[in-house]
Tab-separated table of N, CA and C in Angstrom:
chain	number	residue	atom	x	y	z
A	11	VAL	N	0.806	-1.432	0.105
A	11	VAL	CA	0.215	0.257	-0.165
A	11	VAL	C	0.683	1.488	-0.099
A	12	GLN	N	0.421	2.271	-0.860
A	12	GLN	CA	1.319	3.173	-0.967
A	12	GLN	C	0.173	4.497	-0.498
A	13	LEU	N	0.726	5.618	0.309
A	13	LEU	CA	-0.089	6.606	0.510
A	13	LEU	C	0.617	7.878	0.214
A	14	VAL	N	0.476	8.737	-0.843
A	14	VAL	CA	0.798	9.973	-1.095
A	14	VAL	C	0.456	11.183	-0.772
A	15	GLU	N	0.758	12.014	0.051
A	15	GLU	CA	0.179	13.301	0.622
A	15	GLU	C	0.552	14.437	-0.052
A	16	SER	N	0.003	15.568	-0.386
A	16	SER	CA	0.305	16.465	-0.973
A	16	SER	C	-0.637	17.765	-0.464
A	17	GLY	N	-0.107	18.942	-0.677
A	17	GLY	CA	-1.000	20.435	-0.443
A	17	GLY	C	-1.080	20.986	0.824
A	18	GLY	N	0.444	20.273	1.769
A	18	GLY	CA	0.434	21.353	2.991
A	18	GLY	C	1.058	22.468	2.741
A	19	GLY	N	1.592	23.400	3.512
A	19	GLY	CA	2.134	24.604	3.622
A	19	GLY	C	1.910	25.479	4.554
A	20	LEU	N	2.077	26.868	4.332
A	20	LEU	CA	2.063	27.989	5.280
A	20	LEU	C	0.783	28.820	4.606
A	21	VAL	N	0.199	29.082	5.819
A	21	VAL	CA	-1.241	29.792	5.681
A	21	VAL	C	-1.439	30.795	6.586
A	22	GLN	N	-2.215	31.924	6.343
A	22	GLN	CA	-2.502	32.971	7.563
A	22	GLN	C	-3.656	32.173	8.141
A	23	ALA	N	-3.846	32.423	9.389
A	23	ALA	CA	-5.149	32.180	10.131
A	23	ALA	C	-6.669	32.809	9.157
A	24	GLY	N	-7.434	32.040	9.404
A	24	GLY	CA	-8.423	32.287	8.352
A	24	GLY	C	-8.449	31.839	6.959
A	25	GLY	N	-6.883	31.653	6.496
A	25	GLY	CA	-7.335	30.994	5.146
A	25	GLY	C	-7.687	29.373	4.934
A	26	SER	N	-7.427	29.262	4.031
A	26	SER	CA	-7.680	27.827	3.325
A	26	SER	C	-6.409	26.802	2.997
A	27	LEU	N	-6.562	25.461	2.873
A	27	LEU	CA	-5.873	24.480	2.134
A	27	LEU	C	-6.743	23.752	1.878
A	28	ARG	N	-6.072	22.604	0.696
A	28	ARG	CA	-6.353	21.746	0.436
A	28	ARG	C	-5.306	20.576	0.407
A	29	LEU	N	-5.663	19.401	1.236
A	29	LEU	CA	-4.508	18.402	1.158
A	29	LEU	C	-5.079	17.160	0.624
A	30	SER	N	-4.351	16.439	-0.206
A	30	SER	CA	-4.588	15.441	-0.886
A	30	SER	C	-3.743	14.112	-0.689
A	31	CYS	N	-4.448	12.819	-0.696
A	31	CYS	CA	-4.130	11.598	-0.532
A	31	CYS	C	-4.216	10.693	-1.666
A	32	ALA	N	-3.188	10.258	-2.540
A	32	ALA	CA	-3.384	9.163	-3.274
A	32	ALA	C	-2.773	7.706	-3.063
A	33	ALA	N	-4.013	6.953	-3.199
A	33	ALA	CA	-3.812	5.611	-2.331
A	33	ALA	C	-3.629	4.811	-3.715
A	34	SER	N	-2.407	3.710	-3.141
A	34	SER	CA	-2.306	2.623	-4.213
A	34	SER	C	-2.324	1.176	-3.479
A	35	GLY	N	-2.273	0.049	-4.340
A	35	GLY	CA	-2.141	-1.073	-3.738
A	35	GLY	C	-3.265	-1.342	-2.459
A	36	ILE	N	-4.354	-0.971	-2.496
A	36	ILE	CA	-5.047	-1.144	-1.349
A	36	ILE	C	-5.726	-2.601	-1.287
A	37	PRO	N	-5.511	-3.375	-0.207
A	37	PRO	CA	-5.647	-4.828	0.117
A	37	PRO	C	-7.335	-4.952	0.230
A	38	PHE	N	-8.147	-4.095	0.638
A	38	PHE	CA	-9.145	-4.519	0.891
A	38	PHE	C	-10.428	-4.039	-0.023
A	39	ASP	N	-11.662	-4.772	-0.111
A	39	ASP	CA	-12.663	-4.255	-0.842
A	39	ASP	C	-13.294	-2.785	-0.515
A	40	ASP	N	-13.482	-2.818	1.011
A	40	ASP	CA	-14.041	-1.583	1.019
A	40	ASP	C	-13.001	-1.510	2.473
A	41	TYR	N	-12.944	-0.069	2.448
A	41	TYR	CA	-11.670	0.365	3.078
A	41	TYR	C	-11.893	2.003	4.104
A	42	ALA	N	-11.217	2.012	5.109
A	42	ALA	CA	-11.301	3.312	5.644
A	42	ALA	C	-9.828	4.125	5.525
A	43	ILE	N	-10.457	5.538	5.150
A	43	ILE	CA	-9.263	6.507	4.862
A	43	ILE	C	-9.378	7.558	5.544
A	44	GLY	N	-8.489	8.146	6.072
A	44	GLY	CA	-8.679	9.677	6.672
A	44	GLY	C	-7.427	10.064	7.356
A	45	TRP	N	-7.429	11.305	7.658
A	45	TRP	CA	-6.484	12.080	8.200
A	45	TRP	C	-6.279	12.180	9.814
A	46	PHE	N	-5.252	12.221	10.173
A	46	PHE	CA	-4.510	12.419	11.309
A	46	PHE	C	-3.695	13.455	11.595
A	47	ARG	N	-3.323	14.162	12.545
A	47	ARG	CA	-2.206	15.010	12.739
A	47	ARG	C	-1.709	15.009	14.128
A	48	GLN	N	-0.565	15.621	14.037
A	48	GLN	CA	0.273	15.584	15.240
A	48	GLN	C	1.334	16.685	15.288
A	49	SER	N	1.245	17.399	16.239
A	49	SER	CA	2.113	18.488	16.630
A	49	SER	C	3.137	18.343	17.851
A	50	PRO	N	4.132	19.065	17.892
A	50	PRO	CA	5.243	18.727	18.812
A	50	PRO	C	4.781	18.812	20.282
A	51	GLY	N	4.962	17.604	21.110
A	51	GLY	CA	4.490	17.450	22.266
A	51	GLY	C	2.994	17.108	22.442
A	52	LYS	N	2.234	16.517	21.373
A	52	LYS	CA	0.928	16.298	21.437
A	52	LYS	C	0.774	14.880	20.913
A	53	GLU	N	-0.104	14.317	21.197
A	53	GLU	CA	-0.264	12.939	20.296
A	53	GLU	C	-1.132	13.069	19.308
A	54	ARG	N	-1.045	11.871	18.381
A	54	ARG	CA	-1.521	11.977	17.231
A	54	ARG	C	-2.995	11.929	17.510
A	55	GLU	N	-3.609	12.682	16.608
A	55	GLU	CA	-5.166	12.481	16.766
A	55	GLU	C	-6.000	12.592	15.232
A	56	GLY	N	-7.268	11.830	15.491
A	56	GLY	CA	-7.938	11.591	14.291
A	56	GLY	C	-8.431	12.911	14.196
A	57	VAL	N	-8.380	13.253	12.804
A	57	VAL	CA	-9.151	14.669	12.211
A	57	VAL	C	-10.314	14.357	11.395
A	58	SER	N	-10.275	13.445	10.533
A	58	SER	CA	-11.438	13.098	9.675
A	58	SER	C	-11.264	11.964	8.990
A	59	CYS	N	-12.531	11.193	8.689
A	59	CYS	CA	-12.104	10.030	8.112
A	59	CYS	C	-13.450	9.445	7.188
A	60	LEU	N	-13.524	8.753	6.455
A	60	LEU	CA	-14.631	8.121	5.780
A	60	LEU	C	-14.416	6.805	5.283
A	61	GLY	N	-15.570	6.078	5.275
A	61	GLY	CA	-15.654	4.352	5.246
A	61	GLY	C	-15.864	4.135	3.657
A	62	THR	N	-15.731	3.537	2.984
A	62	THR	CA	-15.915	3.305	1.305
A	62	THR	C	-17.017	2.481	1.380
A	63	SER	N	-17.452	1.465	2.409
A	63	SER	CA	-18.889	0.737	2.542
A	63	SER	C	-20.182	1.416	2.429
A	64	ASP	N	-20.134	2.774	3.176
A	64	ASP	CA	-21.229	3.566	3.036
A	64	ASP	C	-20.974	4.957	3.144
A	65	GLY	N	-19.769	5.031	2.633
A	65	GLY	CA	-19.699	6.476	2.398
A	65	GLY	C	-19.814	7.785	3.693
A	66	ALA	N	-19.620	7.046	5.023
A	66	ALA	CA	-19.854	7.506	6.248
A	66	ALA	C	-19.010	8.509	6.344
A	67	LYS	N	-18.989	9.512	6.765
A	67	LYS	CA	-17.560	10.570	7.044
A	67	LYS	C	-17.888	10.922	8.745
A	68	PHE	N	-16.527	10.838	9.242
A	68	PHE	CA	-16.632	11.534	10.545
A	68	PHE	C	-15.458	12.680	10.893
A	69	TYR	N	-15.912	13.643	11.487
A	69	TYR	CA	-15.097	14.474	12.019
A	69	TYR	C	-14.603	14.686	13.433
A	70	ALA	N	-13.239	15.083	13.662
A	70	ALA	CA	-13.250	15.659	15.253
A	70	ALA	C	-13.991	17.037	15.600
A	71	ASP	N	-14.402	17.094	16.896
A	71	ASP	CA	-15.267	18.495	17.158
A	71	ASP	C	-14.129	19.370	16.758
A	72	SER	N	-13.124	19.599	16.930
A	72	SER	CA	-12.109	20.661	16.924
A	72	SER	C	-12.604	21.197	14.976
A	73	VAL	N	-12.572	20.132	14.352
A	73	VAL	CA	-12.711	20.736	13.076
A	73	VAL	C	-13.894	20.793	12.218
A	74	LYS	N	-15.206	20.247	12.824
A	74	LYS	CA	-16.537	20.282	12.295
A	74	LYS	C	-17.129	21.645	11.615
A	75	GLY	N	-17.396	21.636	10.713
A	75	GLY	CA	-18.000	23.154	10.212
A	75	GLY	C	-16.832	23.655	9.234
A	76	ARG	N	-15.509	23.222	9.585
A	76	ARG	CA	-14.254	23.903	9.125
A	76	ARG	C	-13.579	22.968	7.765
A	77	PHE	N	-13.491	21.797	8.612
A	77	PHE	CA	-13.039	20.998	7.222
A	77	PHE	C	-14.054	19.918	6.605
A	78	THR	N	-13.715	19.483	5.468
A	78	THR	CA	-14.741	18.618	4.764
A	78	THR	C	-13.681	17.665	4.084
A	79	ILE	N	-13.764	16.386	4.217
A	79	ILE	CA	-13.233	15.276	3.486
A	79	ILE	C	-14.101	14.716	2.431
A	80	SER	N	-13.850	14.516	1.474
A	80	SER	CA	-14.156	13.606	0.266
A	80	SER	C	-13.256	12.504	-0.495
A	81	ILE	N	-13.902	11.936	-1.696
A	81	ILE	CA	-13.011	10.460	-2.074
A	81	ILE	C	-13.268	10.803	-3.691
A	82	ASP	N	-12.207	10.889	-4.579
A	82	ASP	CA	-12.481	10.140	-5.902
A	82	ASP	C	-12.300	8.654	-5.755
A	83	THR	N	-13.585	7.913	-5.803
A	83	THR	CA	-13.071	6.549	-5.789
A	83	THR	C	-12.505	5.951	-6.885
A	84	ALA	N	-12.950	6.573	-7.917
A	84	ALA	CA	-11.897	6.358	-9.654
A	84	ALA	C	-10.722	6.341	-9.213
A	85	GLN	N	-9.903	7.347	-8.728
A	85	GLN	CA	-8.625	7.762	-8.660
A	85	GLN	C	-8.159	7.072	-7.030
A	86	ASN	N	-8.954	6.567	-6.313
A	86	ASN	CA	-8.342	6.357	-4.970
A	86	ASN	C	-7.594	7.348	-4.275
A	87	THR	N	-8.379	8.561	-4.253
A	87	THR	CA	-7.656	9.820	-3.711
A	87	THR	C	-8.709	10.409	-2.995
A	88	ILE	N	-7.997	10.555	-1.688
A	88	ILE	CA	-9.236	11.185	-0.866
A	88	ILE	C	-8.552	12.978	-0.760
A	89	TYR	N	-9.254	13.616	-0.368
A	89	TYR	CA	-9.214	15.354	0.018
A	89	TYR	C	-9.584	15.856	1.067
A	90	LEU	N	-8.967	16.559	1.643
A	90	LEU	CA	-9.291	17.362	2.967
A	90	LEU	C	-9.121	18.924	2.561
A	91	ASP	N	-10.466	19.241	2.518
A	91	ASP	CA	-10.683	20.725	2.241
A	91	ASP	C	-10.595	21.380	3.561
A	92	MET	N	-9.606	22.408	4.110
A	92	MET	CA	-9.551	23.092	5.491
A	92	MET	C	-9.965	24.719	5.124
A	93	SER	N	-11.058	25.121	5.996
A	93	SER	CA	-10.928	26.414	5.934
A	93	SER	C	-11.010	26.944	7.292
A	94	SER	N	-10.908	28.460	7.437
A	94	SER	CA	-10.927	29.305	8.622
A	94	SER	C	-10.030	28.630	9.464
A	95	LEU	N	-8.940	28.333	8.783
A	95	LEU	CA	-7.904	27.685	9.561
A	95	LEU	C	-7.313	28.512	10.751
A	96	LYS	N	-6.802	27.775	11.741
A	96	LYS	CA	-6.260	28.408	13.000
A	96	LYS	C	-5.194	28.011	13.425
A	97	PRO	N	-4.062	28.759	14.099
A	97	PRO	CA	-2.721	28.372	14.547
A	97	PRO	C	-2.734	27.154	15.036
A	98	GLU	N	-3.922	26.594	15.999
A	98	GLU	CA	-3.718	25.399	16.389
A	98	GLU	C	-4.087	24.282	15.621
A	99	ASP	N	-4.399	24.558	14.322
A	99	ASP	CA	-4.344	23.614	13.378
A	99	ASP	C	-2.801	23.157	12.783
A	100	THR	N	-2.083	24.106	13.046
A	100	THR	CA	-0.733	23.620	12.852
A	100	THR	C	-0.075	22.137	13.058
A	101	ALA	N	0.053	21.436	12.248
A	101	ALA	CA	0.651	19.929	12.555
A	101	ALA	C	0.928	19.470	11.195
A	102	VAL	N	1.768	18.322	11.633
A	102	VAL	CA	1.744	17.089	10.377
A	102	VAL	C	0.732	16.405	10.154
A	103	TYR	N	0.246	16.627	8.987
A	103	TYR	CA	-0.921	15.839	8.646
A	103	TYR	C	-0.695	14.458	8.072
A	104	TYR	N	-1.340	13.459	8.405
A	104	TYR	CA	-0.939	12.111	7.977
A	104	TYR	C	-2.097	11.312	7.518
A	105	CYS	N	-2.081	10.602	6.177
A	105	CYS	CA	-3.093	10.061	5.798
A	105	CYS	C	-2.804	8.720	6.336
A	106	ALA	N	-4.003	8.056	6.314
A	106	ALA	CA	-3.991	6.739	7.034
A	106	ALA	C	-5.202	5.632	6.295
A	107	LEU	N	-4.879	4.473	6.274
A	107	LEU	CA	-5.787	3.576	5.461
A	107	LEU	C	-5.896	2.315	6.226
A	108	GLY	N	-7.231	1.588	6.736
A	108	GLY	CA	-7.323	0.233	6.917
A	108	GLY	C	-8.579	-0.210	6.475
A	109	GLU	N	-9.039	-1.623	7.078
A	109	GLU	CA	-10.232	-1.857	6.510
A	109	GLU	C	-11.282	-1.403	7.336
A	110	ASP	N	-12.503	-0.925	6.427
A	110	ASP	CA	-13.667	-0.293	7.023
A	110	ASP	C	-14.371	-1.418	7.921
A	111	SER	N	-14.987	-0.684	8.885
A	111	SER	CA	-15.601	-1.558	9.936
A	111	SER	C	-16.323	-0.553	10.642
A	112	ALA	N	-17.193	-0.616	11.448
A	112	ALA	CA	-18.334	0.101	12.115
A	112	ALA	C	-17.330	1.025	13.497
A	113	THR	N	-16.429	0.672	13.730
A	113	THR	CA	-15.677	1.234	14.803
A	113	THR	C	-14.822	2.446	14.426
A	114	ILE	N	-14.829	2.784	12.849
A	114	ILE	CA	-13.842	3.883	12.209
A	114	ILE	C	-14.315	5.167	12.837
A	115	ALA	N	-15.866	5.366	13.547
A	115	ALA	CA	-16.011	6.649	13.801
A	115	ALA	C	-15.226	7.106	15.076
A	116	THR	N	-14.766	6.032	15.793
A	116	THR	CA	-13.909	6.112	16.830
A	116	THR	C	-12.308	6.900	16.434
A	117	MET	N	-11.965	6.999	15.116
A	117	MET	CA	-10.889	7.224	14.673
A	117	MET	C	-9.429	7.192	15.271
A	118	TRP	N	-9.856	5.966	16.137
A	118	TRP	CA	-8.352	5.398	16.887
A	118	TRP	C	-7.366	4.974	15.547
A	119	SER	N	-6.125	5.324	16.117
A	119	SER	CA	-5.253	4.899	14.996
A	119	SER	C	-4.867	3.711	14.835
A	120	GLY	N	-5.247	2.861	15.853
A	120	GLY	CA	-4.935	1.439	15.867
A	120	GLY	C	-5.857	0.985	14.788
A	121	LEU	N	-6.746	1.565	14.399
A	121	LEU	CA	-7.639	0.698	13.451
A	121	LEU	C	-7.087	1.077	12.044
A	122	PHE	N	-6.051	1.816	11.900
A	122	PHE	CA	-5.489	2.109	10.200
A	122	PHE	C	-4.115	1.573	10.232
A	123	ASP	N	-4.002	0.809	9.334
A	123	ASP	CA	-2.767	-0.224	9.219
A	123	ASP	C	-1.898	0.449	8.511
A	124	TYR	N	-2.240	1.568	7.515
A	124	TYR	CA	-0.964	1.895	6.364
A	124	TYR	C	-1.123	3.520	6.625
A	125	TRP	N	0.046	4.060	6.530
A	125	TRP	CA	0.340	5.438	6.981
A	125	TRP	C	0.932	6.314	5.825
A	126	GLY	N	0.656	7.215	5.306
A	126	GLY	CA	1.685	8.215	4.482
A	126	GLY	C	3.073	8.738	5.113
A	127	GLN	N	3.786	9.470	4.622
A	127	GLN	CA	4.516	10.344	5.055
A	127	GLN	C	4.422	11.519	5.813
A	128	GLY	N	3.269	12.278	5.597
A	128	GLY	CA	3.045	13.274	6.299
A	128	GLY	C	3.441	14.241	5.445
A	129	THR	N	2.382	15.527	5.632
A	129	THR	CA	2.466	16.673	5.102
A	129	THR	C	2.385	18.003	6.171
A	130	GLN	N	3.171	18.807	6.160
A	130	GLN	CA	3.342	19.927	7.230
A	130	GLN	C	2.214	20.864	6.868
A	131	VAL	N	1.411	21.335	7.897
A	131	VAL	CA	0.864	22.430	7.838
A	131	VAL	C	0.859	23.397	8.652
A	132	THR	N	1.201	24.835	8.412
A	132	THR	CA	1.511	25.664	9.652
A	132	THR	C	0.526	26.952	9.054
A	133	VAL	N	-0.099	27.206	10.295
A	133	VAL	CA	-0.862	28.256	10.267
A	133	VAL	C	-0.304	29.426	10.771
A	134	SER	N	-0.263	30.658	10.615
A	134	SER	CA	0.283	31.851	11.184
A	134	SER	C	-0.726	32.644	11.529
A	135	SER	N	-0.510	33.170	12.911
A	135	SER	CA	-1.521	34.059	13.311
A	135	SER	C	-1.197	35.527	13.130
């Protein structure tokens, strides 16, 4: 499995960014794919994910209403559209993939077997 992220960068508070993650070699018929982030001194946290079995989407409370996850199933590519960015959104963002299940709503990182290399998002105040 290969997950290739792109789209990170530096943006001012209130701005927008779009992250992309292209997945290949997926070993599951139905899979869960999503975004996690980690900033220095903090644990990795789930940001948003979706399951391809039913298209259900999940968001962390901290990003609801500001971030939108979407998928191009033909390209096996997911996107994270981030708007109204805040300095606290600064982190390395990782794309992750695992087998779809009823528990992906928890966004527990242990459910995701495969990880991208990460892309830095920096929001300046």
